[in-house]
PDB file of C-alpha atoms in Angstrom:
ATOM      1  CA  UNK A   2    -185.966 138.983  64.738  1.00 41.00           C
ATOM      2  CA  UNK A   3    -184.628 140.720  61.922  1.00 39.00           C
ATOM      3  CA  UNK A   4    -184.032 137.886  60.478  1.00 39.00           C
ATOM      4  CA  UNK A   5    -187.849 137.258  59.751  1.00 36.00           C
ATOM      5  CA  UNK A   6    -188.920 140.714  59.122  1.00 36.00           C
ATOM      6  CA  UNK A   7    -186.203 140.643  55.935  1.00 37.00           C
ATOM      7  CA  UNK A   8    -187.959 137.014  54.953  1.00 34.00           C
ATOM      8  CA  UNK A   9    -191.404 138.420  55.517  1.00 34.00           C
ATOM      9  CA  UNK A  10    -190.400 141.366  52.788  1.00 33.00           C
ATOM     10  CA  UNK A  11    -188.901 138.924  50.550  1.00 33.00           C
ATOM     11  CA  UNK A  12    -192.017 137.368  50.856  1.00 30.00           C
ATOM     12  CA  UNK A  13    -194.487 139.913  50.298  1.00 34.00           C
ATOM     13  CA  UNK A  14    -192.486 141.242  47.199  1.00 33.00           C
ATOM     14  CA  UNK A  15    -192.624 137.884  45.723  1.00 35.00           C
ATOM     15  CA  UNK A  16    -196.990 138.294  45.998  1.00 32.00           C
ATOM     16  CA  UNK A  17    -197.099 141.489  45.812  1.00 34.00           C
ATOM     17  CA  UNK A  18    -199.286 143.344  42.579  1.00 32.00           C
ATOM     18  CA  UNK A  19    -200.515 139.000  41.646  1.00 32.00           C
ATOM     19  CA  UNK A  20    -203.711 138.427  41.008  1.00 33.00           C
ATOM     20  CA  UNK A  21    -204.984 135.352  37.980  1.00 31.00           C
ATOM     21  CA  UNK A  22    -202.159 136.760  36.067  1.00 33.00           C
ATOM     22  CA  UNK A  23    -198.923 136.810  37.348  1.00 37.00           C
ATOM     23  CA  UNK A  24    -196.491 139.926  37.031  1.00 40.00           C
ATOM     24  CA  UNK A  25    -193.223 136.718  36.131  1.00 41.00           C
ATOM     25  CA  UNK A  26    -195.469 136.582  33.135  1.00 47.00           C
ATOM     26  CA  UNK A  27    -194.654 139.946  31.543  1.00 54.00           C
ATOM     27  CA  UNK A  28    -191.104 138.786  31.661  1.00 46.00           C
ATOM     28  CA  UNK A  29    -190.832 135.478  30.920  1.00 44.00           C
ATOM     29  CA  UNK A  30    -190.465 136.121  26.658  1.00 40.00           C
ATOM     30  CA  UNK A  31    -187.697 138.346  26.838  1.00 44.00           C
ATOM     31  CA  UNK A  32    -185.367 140.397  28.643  1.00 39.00           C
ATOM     32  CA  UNK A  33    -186.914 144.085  29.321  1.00 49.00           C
ATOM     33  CA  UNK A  34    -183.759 145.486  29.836  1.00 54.00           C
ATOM     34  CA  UNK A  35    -183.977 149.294  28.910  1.00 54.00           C
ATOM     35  CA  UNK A  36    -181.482 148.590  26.405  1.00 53.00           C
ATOM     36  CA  UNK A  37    -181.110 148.510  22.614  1.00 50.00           C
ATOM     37  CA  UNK A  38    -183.667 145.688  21.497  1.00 76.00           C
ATOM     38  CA  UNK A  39    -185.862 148.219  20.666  1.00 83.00           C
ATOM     39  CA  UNK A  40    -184.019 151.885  19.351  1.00 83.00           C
ATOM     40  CA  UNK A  41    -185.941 155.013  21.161  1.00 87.00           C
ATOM     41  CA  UNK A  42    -187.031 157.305  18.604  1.00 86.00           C
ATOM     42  CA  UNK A  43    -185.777 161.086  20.576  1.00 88.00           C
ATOM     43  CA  UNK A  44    -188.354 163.780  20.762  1.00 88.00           C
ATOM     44  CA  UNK A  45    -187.477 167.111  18.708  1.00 84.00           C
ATOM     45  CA  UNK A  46    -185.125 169.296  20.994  1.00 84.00           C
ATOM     46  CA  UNK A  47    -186.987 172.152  22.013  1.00 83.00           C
ATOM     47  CA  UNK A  48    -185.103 175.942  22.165  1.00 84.00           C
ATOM     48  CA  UNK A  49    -186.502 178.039  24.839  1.00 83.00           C
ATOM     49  CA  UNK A  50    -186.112 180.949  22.643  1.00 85.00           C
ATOM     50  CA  UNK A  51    -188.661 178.913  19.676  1.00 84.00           C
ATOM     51  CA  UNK A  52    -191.767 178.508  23.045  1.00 82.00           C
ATOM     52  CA  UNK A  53    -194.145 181.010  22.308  1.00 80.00           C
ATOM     53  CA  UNK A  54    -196.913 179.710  24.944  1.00 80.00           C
ATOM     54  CA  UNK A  55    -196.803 177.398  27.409  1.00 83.00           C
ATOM     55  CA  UNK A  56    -199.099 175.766  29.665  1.00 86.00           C
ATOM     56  CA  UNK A  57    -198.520 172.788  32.446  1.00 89.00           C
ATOM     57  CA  UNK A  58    -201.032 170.437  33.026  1.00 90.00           C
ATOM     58  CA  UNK A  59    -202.412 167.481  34.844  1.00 93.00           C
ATOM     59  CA  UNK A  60    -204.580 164.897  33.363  1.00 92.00           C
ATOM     60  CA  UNK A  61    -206.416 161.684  34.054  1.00 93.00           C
ATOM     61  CA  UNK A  62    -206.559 158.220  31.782  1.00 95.00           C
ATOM     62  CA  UNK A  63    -209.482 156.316  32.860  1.00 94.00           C
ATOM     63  CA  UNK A  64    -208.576 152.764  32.286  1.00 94.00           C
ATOM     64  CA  UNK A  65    -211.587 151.165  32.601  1.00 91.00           C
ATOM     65  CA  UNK A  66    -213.315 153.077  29.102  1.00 92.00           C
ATOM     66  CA  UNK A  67    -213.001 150.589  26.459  1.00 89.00           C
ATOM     67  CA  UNK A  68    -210.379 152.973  24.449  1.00 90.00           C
ATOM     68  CA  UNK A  69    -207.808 152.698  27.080  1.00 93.00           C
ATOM     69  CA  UNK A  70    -208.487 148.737  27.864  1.00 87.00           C
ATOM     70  CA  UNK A  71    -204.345 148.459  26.525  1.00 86.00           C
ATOM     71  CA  UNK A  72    -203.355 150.016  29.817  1.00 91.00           C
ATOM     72  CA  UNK A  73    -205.677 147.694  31.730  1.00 87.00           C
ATOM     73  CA  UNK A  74    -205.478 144.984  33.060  1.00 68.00           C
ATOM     74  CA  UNK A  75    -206.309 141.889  30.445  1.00 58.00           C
ATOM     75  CA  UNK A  76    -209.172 139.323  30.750  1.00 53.00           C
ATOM     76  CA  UNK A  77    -208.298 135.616  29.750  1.00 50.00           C
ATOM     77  CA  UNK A  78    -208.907 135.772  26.401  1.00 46.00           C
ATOM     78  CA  UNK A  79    -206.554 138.208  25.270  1.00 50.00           C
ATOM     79  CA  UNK A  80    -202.800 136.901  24.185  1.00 50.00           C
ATOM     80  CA  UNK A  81    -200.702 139.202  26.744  1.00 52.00           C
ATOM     81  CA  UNK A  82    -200.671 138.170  30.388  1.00 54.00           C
ATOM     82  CA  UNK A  83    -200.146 141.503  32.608  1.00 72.00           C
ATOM     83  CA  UNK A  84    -201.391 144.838  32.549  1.00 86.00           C
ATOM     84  CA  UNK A  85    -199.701 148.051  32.626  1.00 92.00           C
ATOM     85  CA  UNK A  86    -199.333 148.705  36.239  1.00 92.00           C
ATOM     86  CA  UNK A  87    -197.609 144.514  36.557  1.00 89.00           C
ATOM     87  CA  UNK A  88    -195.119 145.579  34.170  1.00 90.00           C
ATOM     88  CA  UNK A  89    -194.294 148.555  36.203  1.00 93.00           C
ATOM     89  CA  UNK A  90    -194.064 147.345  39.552  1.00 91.00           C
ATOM     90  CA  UNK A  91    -192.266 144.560  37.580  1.00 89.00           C
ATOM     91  CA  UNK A  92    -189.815 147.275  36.004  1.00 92.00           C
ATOM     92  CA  UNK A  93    -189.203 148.512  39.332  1.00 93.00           C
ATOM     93  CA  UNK A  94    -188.309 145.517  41.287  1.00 90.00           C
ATOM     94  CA  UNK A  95    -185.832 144.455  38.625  1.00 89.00           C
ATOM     95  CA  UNK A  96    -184.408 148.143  39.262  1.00 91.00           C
ATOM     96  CA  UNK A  97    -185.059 149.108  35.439  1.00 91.00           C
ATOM     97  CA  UNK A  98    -186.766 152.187  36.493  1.00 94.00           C
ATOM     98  CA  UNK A  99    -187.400 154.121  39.858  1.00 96.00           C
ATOM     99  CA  UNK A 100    -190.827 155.229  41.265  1.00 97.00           C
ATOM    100  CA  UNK A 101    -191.463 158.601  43.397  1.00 97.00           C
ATOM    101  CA  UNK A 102    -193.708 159.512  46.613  1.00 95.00           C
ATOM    102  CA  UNK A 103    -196.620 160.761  45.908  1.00 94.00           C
ATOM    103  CA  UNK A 104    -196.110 164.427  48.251  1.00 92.00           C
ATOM    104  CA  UNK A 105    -195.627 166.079  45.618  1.00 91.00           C
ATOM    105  CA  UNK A 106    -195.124 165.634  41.965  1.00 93.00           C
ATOM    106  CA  UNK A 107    -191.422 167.067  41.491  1.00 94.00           C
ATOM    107  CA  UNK A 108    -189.763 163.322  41.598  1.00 96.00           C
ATOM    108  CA  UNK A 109    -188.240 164.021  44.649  1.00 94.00           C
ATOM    109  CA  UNK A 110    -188.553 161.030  47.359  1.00 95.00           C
ATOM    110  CA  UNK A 111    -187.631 157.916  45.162  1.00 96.00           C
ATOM    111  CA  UNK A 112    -188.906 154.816  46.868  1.00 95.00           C
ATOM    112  CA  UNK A 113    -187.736 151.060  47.402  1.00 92.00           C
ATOM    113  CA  UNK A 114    -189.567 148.036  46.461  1.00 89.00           C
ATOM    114  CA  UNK A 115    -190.261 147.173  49.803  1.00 88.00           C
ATOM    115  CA  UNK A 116    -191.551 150.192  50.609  1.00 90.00           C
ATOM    116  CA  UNK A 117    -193.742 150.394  47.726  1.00 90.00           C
ATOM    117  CA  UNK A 118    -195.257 146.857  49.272  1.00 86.00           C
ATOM    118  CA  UNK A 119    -196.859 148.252  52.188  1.00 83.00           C
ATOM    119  CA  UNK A 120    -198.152 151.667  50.069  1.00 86.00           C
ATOM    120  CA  UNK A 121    -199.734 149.861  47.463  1.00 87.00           C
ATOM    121  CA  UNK A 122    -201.179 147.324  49.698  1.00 81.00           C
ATOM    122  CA  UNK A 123    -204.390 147.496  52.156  1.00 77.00           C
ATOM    123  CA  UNK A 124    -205.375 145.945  55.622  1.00 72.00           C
ATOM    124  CA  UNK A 125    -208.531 143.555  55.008  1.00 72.00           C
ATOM    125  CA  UNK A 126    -210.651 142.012  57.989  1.00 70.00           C
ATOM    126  CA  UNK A 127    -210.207 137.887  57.145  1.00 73.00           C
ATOM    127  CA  UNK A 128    -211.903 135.701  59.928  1.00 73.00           C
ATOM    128  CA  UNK A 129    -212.015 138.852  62.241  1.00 73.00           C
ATOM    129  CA  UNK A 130    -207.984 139.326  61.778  1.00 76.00           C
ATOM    130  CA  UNK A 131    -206.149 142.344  60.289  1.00 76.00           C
ATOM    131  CA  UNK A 132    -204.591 141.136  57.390  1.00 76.00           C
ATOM    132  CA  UNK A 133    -202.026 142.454  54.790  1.00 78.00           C
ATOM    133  CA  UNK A 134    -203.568 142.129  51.191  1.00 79.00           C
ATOM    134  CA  UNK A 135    -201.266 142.731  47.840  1.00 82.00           C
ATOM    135  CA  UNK A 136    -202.933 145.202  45.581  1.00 85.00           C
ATOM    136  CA  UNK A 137    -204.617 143.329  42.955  1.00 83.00           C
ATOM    137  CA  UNK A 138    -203.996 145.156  39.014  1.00 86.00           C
ATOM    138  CA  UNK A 139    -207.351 145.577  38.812  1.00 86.00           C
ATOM    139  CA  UNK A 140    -207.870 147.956  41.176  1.00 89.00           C
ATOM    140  CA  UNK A 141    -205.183 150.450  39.314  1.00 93.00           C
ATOM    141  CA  UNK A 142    -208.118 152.142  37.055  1.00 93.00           C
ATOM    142  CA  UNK A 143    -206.359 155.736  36.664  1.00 94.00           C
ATOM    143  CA  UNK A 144    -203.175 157.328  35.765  1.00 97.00           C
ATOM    144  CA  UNK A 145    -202.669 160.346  36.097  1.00 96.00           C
ATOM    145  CA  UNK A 146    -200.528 162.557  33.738  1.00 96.00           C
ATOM    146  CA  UNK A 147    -198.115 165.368  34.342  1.00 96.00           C
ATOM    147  CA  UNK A 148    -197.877 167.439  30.927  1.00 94.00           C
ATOM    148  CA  UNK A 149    -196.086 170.755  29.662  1.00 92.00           C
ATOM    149  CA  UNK A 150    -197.918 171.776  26.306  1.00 89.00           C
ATOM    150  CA  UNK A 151    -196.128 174.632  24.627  1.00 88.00           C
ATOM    151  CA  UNK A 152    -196.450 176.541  21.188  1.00 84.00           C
ATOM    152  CA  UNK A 153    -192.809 175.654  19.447  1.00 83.00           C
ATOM    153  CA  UNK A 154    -192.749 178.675  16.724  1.00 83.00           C
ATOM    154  CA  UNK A 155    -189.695 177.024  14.944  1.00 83.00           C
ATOM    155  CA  UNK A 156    -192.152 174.314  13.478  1.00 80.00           C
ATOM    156  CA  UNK A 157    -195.249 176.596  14.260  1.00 83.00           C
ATOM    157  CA  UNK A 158    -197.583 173.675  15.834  1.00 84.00           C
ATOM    158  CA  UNK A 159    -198.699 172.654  19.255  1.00 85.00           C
ATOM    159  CA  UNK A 160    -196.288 170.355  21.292  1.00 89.00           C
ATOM    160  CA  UNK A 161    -196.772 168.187  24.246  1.00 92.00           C
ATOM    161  CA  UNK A 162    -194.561 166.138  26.398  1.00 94.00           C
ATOM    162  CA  UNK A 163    -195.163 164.090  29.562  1.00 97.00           C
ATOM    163  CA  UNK A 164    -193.376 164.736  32.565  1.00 96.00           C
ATOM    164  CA  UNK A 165    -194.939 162.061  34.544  1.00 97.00           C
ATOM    165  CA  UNK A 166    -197.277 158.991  35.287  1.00 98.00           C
ATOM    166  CA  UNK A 167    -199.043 158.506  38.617  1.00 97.00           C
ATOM    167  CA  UNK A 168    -200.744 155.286  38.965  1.00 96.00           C
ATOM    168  CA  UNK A 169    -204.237 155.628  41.198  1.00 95.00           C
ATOM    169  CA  UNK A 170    -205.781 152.836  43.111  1.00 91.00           C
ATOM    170  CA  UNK A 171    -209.410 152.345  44.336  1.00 86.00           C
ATOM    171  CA  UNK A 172    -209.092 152.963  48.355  1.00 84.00           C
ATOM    172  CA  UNK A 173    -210.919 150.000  50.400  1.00 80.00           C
ATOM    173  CA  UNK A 174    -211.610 150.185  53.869  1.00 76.00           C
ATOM    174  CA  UNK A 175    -210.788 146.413  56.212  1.00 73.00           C
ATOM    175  CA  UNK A 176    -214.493 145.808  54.972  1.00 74.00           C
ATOM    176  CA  UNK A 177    -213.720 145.471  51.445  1.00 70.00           C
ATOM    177  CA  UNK A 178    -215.790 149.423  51.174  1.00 79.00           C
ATOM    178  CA  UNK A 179    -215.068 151.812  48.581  1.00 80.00           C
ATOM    179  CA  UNK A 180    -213.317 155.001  50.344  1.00 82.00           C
ATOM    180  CA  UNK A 181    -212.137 157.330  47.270  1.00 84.00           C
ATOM    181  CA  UNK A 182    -209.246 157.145  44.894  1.00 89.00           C
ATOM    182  CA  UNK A 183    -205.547 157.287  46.716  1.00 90.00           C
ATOM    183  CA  UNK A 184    -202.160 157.486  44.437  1.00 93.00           C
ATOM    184  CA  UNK A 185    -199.693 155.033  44.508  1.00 95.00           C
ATOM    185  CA  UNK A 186    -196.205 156.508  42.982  1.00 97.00           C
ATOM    186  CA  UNK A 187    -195.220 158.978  40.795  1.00 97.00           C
ATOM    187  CA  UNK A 188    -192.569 157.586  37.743  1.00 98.00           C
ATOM    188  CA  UNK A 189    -190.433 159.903  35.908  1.00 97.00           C
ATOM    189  CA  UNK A 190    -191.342 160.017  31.945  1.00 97.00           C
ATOM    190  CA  UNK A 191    -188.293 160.925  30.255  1.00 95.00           C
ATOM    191  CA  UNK A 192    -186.133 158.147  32.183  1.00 95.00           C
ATOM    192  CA  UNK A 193    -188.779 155.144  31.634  1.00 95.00           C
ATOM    193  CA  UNK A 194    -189.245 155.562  27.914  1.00 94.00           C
ATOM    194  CA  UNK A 195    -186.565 153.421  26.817  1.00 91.00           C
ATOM    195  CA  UNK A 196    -188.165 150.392  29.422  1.00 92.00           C
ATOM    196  CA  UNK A 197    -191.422 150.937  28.044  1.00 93.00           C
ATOM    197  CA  UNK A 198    -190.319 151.013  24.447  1.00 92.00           C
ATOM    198  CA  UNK A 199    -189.479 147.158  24.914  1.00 88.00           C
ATOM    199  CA  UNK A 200    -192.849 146.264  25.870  1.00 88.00           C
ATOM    200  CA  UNK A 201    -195.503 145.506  23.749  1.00 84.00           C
ATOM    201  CA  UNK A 202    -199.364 146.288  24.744  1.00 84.00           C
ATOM    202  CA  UNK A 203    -200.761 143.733  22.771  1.00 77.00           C
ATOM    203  CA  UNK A 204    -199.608 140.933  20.926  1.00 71.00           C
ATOM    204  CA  UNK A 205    -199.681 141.606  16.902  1.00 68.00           C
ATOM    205  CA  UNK A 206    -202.588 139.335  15.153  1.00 68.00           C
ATOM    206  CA  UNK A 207    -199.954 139.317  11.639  1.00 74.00           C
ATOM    207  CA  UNK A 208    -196.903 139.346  11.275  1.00 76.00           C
ATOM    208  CA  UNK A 209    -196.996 142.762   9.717  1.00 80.00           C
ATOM    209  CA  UNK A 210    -199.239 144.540  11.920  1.00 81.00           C
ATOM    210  CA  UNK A 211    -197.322 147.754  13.235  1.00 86.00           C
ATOM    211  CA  UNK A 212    -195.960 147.009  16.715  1.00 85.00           C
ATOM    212  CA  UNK A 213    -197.398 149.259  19.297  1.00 88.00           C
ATOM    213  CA  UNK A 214    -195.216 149.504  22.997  1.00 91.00           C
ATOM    214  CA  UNK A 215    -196.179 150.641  26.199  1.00 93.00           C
ATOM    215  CA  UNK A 216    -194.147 154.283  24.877  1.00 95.00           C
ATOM    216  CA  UNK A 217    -196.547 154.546  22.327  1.00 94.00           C
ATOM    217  CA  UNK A 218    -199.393 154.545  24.037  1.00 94.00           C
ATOM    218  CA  UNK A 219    -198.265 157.729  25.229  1.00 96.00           C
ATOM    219  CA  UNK A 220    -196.244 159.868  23.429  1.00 95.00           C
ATOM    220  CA  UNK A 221    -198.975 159.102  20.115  1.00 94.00           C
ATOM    221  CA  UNK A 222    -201.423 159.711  22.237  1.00 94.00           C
ATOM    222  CA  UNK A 223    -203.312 156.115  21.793  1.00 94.00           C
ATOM    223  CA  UNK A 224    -205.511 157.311  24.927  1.00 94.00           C
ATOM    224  CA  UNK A 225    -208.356 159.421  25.930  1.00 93.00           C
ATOM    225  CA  UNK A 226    -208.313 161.483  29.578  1.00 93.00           C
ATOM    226  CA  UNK A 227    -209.992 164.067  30.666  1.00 90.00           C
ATOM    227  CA  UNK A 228    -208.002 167.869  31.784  1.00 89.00           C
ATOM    228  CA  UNK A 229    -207.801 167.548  35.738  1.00 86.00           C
ATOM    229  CA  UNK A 230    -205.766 171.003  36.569  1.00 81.00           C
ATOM    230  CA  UNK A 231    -204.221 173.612  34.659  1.00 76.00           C
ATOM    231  CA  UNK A 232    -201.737 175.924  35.880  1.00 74.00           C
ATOM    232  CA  UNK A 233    -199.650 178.323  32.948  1.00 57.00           C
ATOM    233  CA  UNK A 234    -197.685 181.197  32.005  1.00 49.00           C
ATOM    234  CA  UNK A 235    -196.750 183.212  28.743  1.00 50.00           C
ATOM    235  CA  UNK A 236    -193.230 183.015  28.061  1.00 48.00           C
ATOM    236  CA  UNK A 237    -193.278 185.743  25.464  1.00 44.00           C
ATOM    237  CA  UNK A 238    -196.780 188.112  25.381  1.00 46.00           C
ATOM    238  CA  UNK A 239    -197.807 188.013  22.182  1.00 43.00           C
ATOM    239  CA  UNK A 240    -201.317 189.180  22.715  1.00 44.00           C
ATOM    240  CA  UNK A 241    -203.800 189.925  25.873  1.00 50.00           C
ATOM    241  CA  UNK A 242    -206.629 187.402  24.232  1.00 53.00           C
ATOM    242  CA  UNK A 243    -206.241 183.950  24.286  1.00 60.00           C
ATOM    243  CA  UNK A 244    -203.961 182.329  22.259  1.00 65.00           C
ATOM    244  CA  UNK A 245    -204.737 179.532  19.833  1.00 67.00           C
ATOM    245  CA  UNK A 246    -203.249 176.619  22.848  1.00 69.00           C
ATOM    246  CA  UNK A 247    -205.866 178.099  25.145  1.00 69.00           C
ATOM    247  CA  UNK A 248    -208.558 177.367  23.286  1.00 67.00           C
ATOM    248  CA  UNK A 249    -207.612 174.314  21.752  1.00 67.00           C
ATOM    249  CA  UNK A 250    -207.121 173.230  26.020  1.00 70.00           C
ATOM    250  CA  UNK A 251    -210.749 174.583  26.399  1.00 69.00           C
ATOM    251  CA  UNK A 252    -212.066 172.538  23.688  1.00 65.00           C
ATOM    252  CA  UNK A 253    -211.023 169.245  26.156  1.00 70.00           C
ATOM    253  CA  UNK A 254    -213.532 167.423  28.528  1.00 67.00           C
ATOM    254  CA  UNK A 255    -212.382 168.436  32.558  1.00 73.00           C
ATOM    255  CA  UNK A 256    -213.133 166.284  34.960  1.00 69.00           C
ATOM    256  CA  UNK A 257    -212.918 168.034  39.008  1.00 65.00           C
ATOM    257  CA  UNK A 258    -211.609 166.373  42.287  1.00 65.00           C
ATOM    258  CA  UNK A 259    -211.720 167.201  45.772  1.00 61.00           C
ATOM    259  CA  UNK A 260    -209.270 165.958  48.408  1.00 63.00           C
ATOM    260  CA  UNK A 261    -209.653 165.167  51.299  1.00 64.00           C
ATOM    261  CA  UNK A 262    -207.052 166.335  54.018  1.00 65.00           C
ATOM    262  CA  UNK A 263    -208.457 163.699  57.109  1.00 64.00           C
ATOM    263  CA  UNK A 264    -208.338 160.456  55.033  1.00 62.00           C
ATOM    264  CA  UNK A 265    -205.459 161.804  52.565  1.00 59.00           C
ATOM    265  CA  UNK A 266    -207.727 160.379  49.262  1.00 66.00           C
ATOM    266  CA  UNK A 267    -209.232 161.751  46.720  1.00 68.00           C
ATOM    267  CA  UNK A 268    -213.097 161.594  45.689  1.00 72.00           C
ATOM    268  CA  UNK A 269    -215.149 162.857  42.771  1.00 62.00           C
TER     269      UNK A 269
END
């Protein structure tokens, strides 16, 4: 008996995440291995004693708007052949990088492949049977980012780094019904950079077109989100008004969420 449950997981993580494009795709070119095929350019080293404000964060990328179509998944006419979310669930099977439970957002309850199988996945009604469906890519149309944005007076400009990535799915009942938004995993920023650096989120047209990975997509900031939750402190009180990170933070569309405790999703 256990036996065929281990073949039955085997099997699901072979389907798991597919869809018209396969996730084998993303790797079939090259090896992704977060090595050094492509050097990671280090962030500035920040002192504590040079963070004159700080504020944490949480943010949303909407994948579907047409400026964040990179992170989405691709139709047939484009040159790559997996989106975003295949080449992380691809990242993670081949162990390259390690996803987190979604209970809370401290990176605390790293999960398995298999597991992530059966979280990512929903139970479908197919000729009146309860049946296990992979998620299809598509249905990944939100990340959500975990950000610290901080004053650095050393270089006297606003700073931001991400903390993490949380990839949302559309929730479906067994009737194929829209139920809210639920979050898959939670992946650790500073320890996937260098496996994201390898990929590429399009295909350059010319040979000397800059090339543009997965890594900089984020840290450039090649996206537009909207402010979700804010939470913040003053390391050092300068002043009682609000200082110049505030308002720049202000100056950013919100978007609001409520959640719902009985079906554990979230809905606008």
């Amino acid at each position: 008996m256990m036996k065929l449950i281990k073949l039955i997981i085997v099997i699901l993580l072979c389907v798991a995440g597919q869809s018209s494009f396969s996730q084998s795709d993303c790797f079939n070119n090259k090896v992704l291995e977060p090595s050094e095929i492509y050097p990671l350019t280090p962030l500035p080293q920040i002192r504590l004693n040079d963070l004159m404000w700080h504020r944490r964060l949480w943010r949303e990328i909407d994948v579907t708007e047409k400026i964040n179509q990179l992170l989405y998944f691709p139709n047939a006419k484009e040159e790559r052949s997996c989106s975003f979310y295949d080449f992380v669930i691809g990242s993670i099977n081949k162990g390259y990088i390690k996803a987190y439970g979604v209970e809370n957002d401290a990176f605390t309850n790293e999960l398995t492949p298999e597991k992530l199988i059966y979280i990512t996945g929903d139970s479908v009604l197919v000729d009146g049977k309860l049946t296990y469906k992979p998620l299809d890519s598509r249905d990944v149309v939100k990340y959500w980012l975990k950000e610290d944005w901080f004053f650095d007076a050393n270089y006297s400009k606003i700073e931001v780094r991400i903390l993490g990535i949380c990839a949302v799915k559309i929730k479906k009942d067994i009737n194929g019904n829209i139920l809210g938004y639920q979050q898959l995993f939670w992946l650790y920023y500073p320890h996937i950079r260098a496996t994201l650096n390898n990929q590429e989120a399009f295909k350059k047209v010319k040979e000397d077109d800059p090339r543009v990975s997965y890594d900089d997509i984020f840290v450039k900031r090649l996206f537009n989100s909207s402010i979700m939750l804010k939470e913040g402190e003053k390391l050092l009180e300068v002043k009682q008004n609000k200082t110049e990170l505030d308002i720049k933070l202000e100056n950013e569309k919100t978007k609001s969420y409520y959640f719902n405790n009985n079906t554990k999703l979230w809905g606008n």
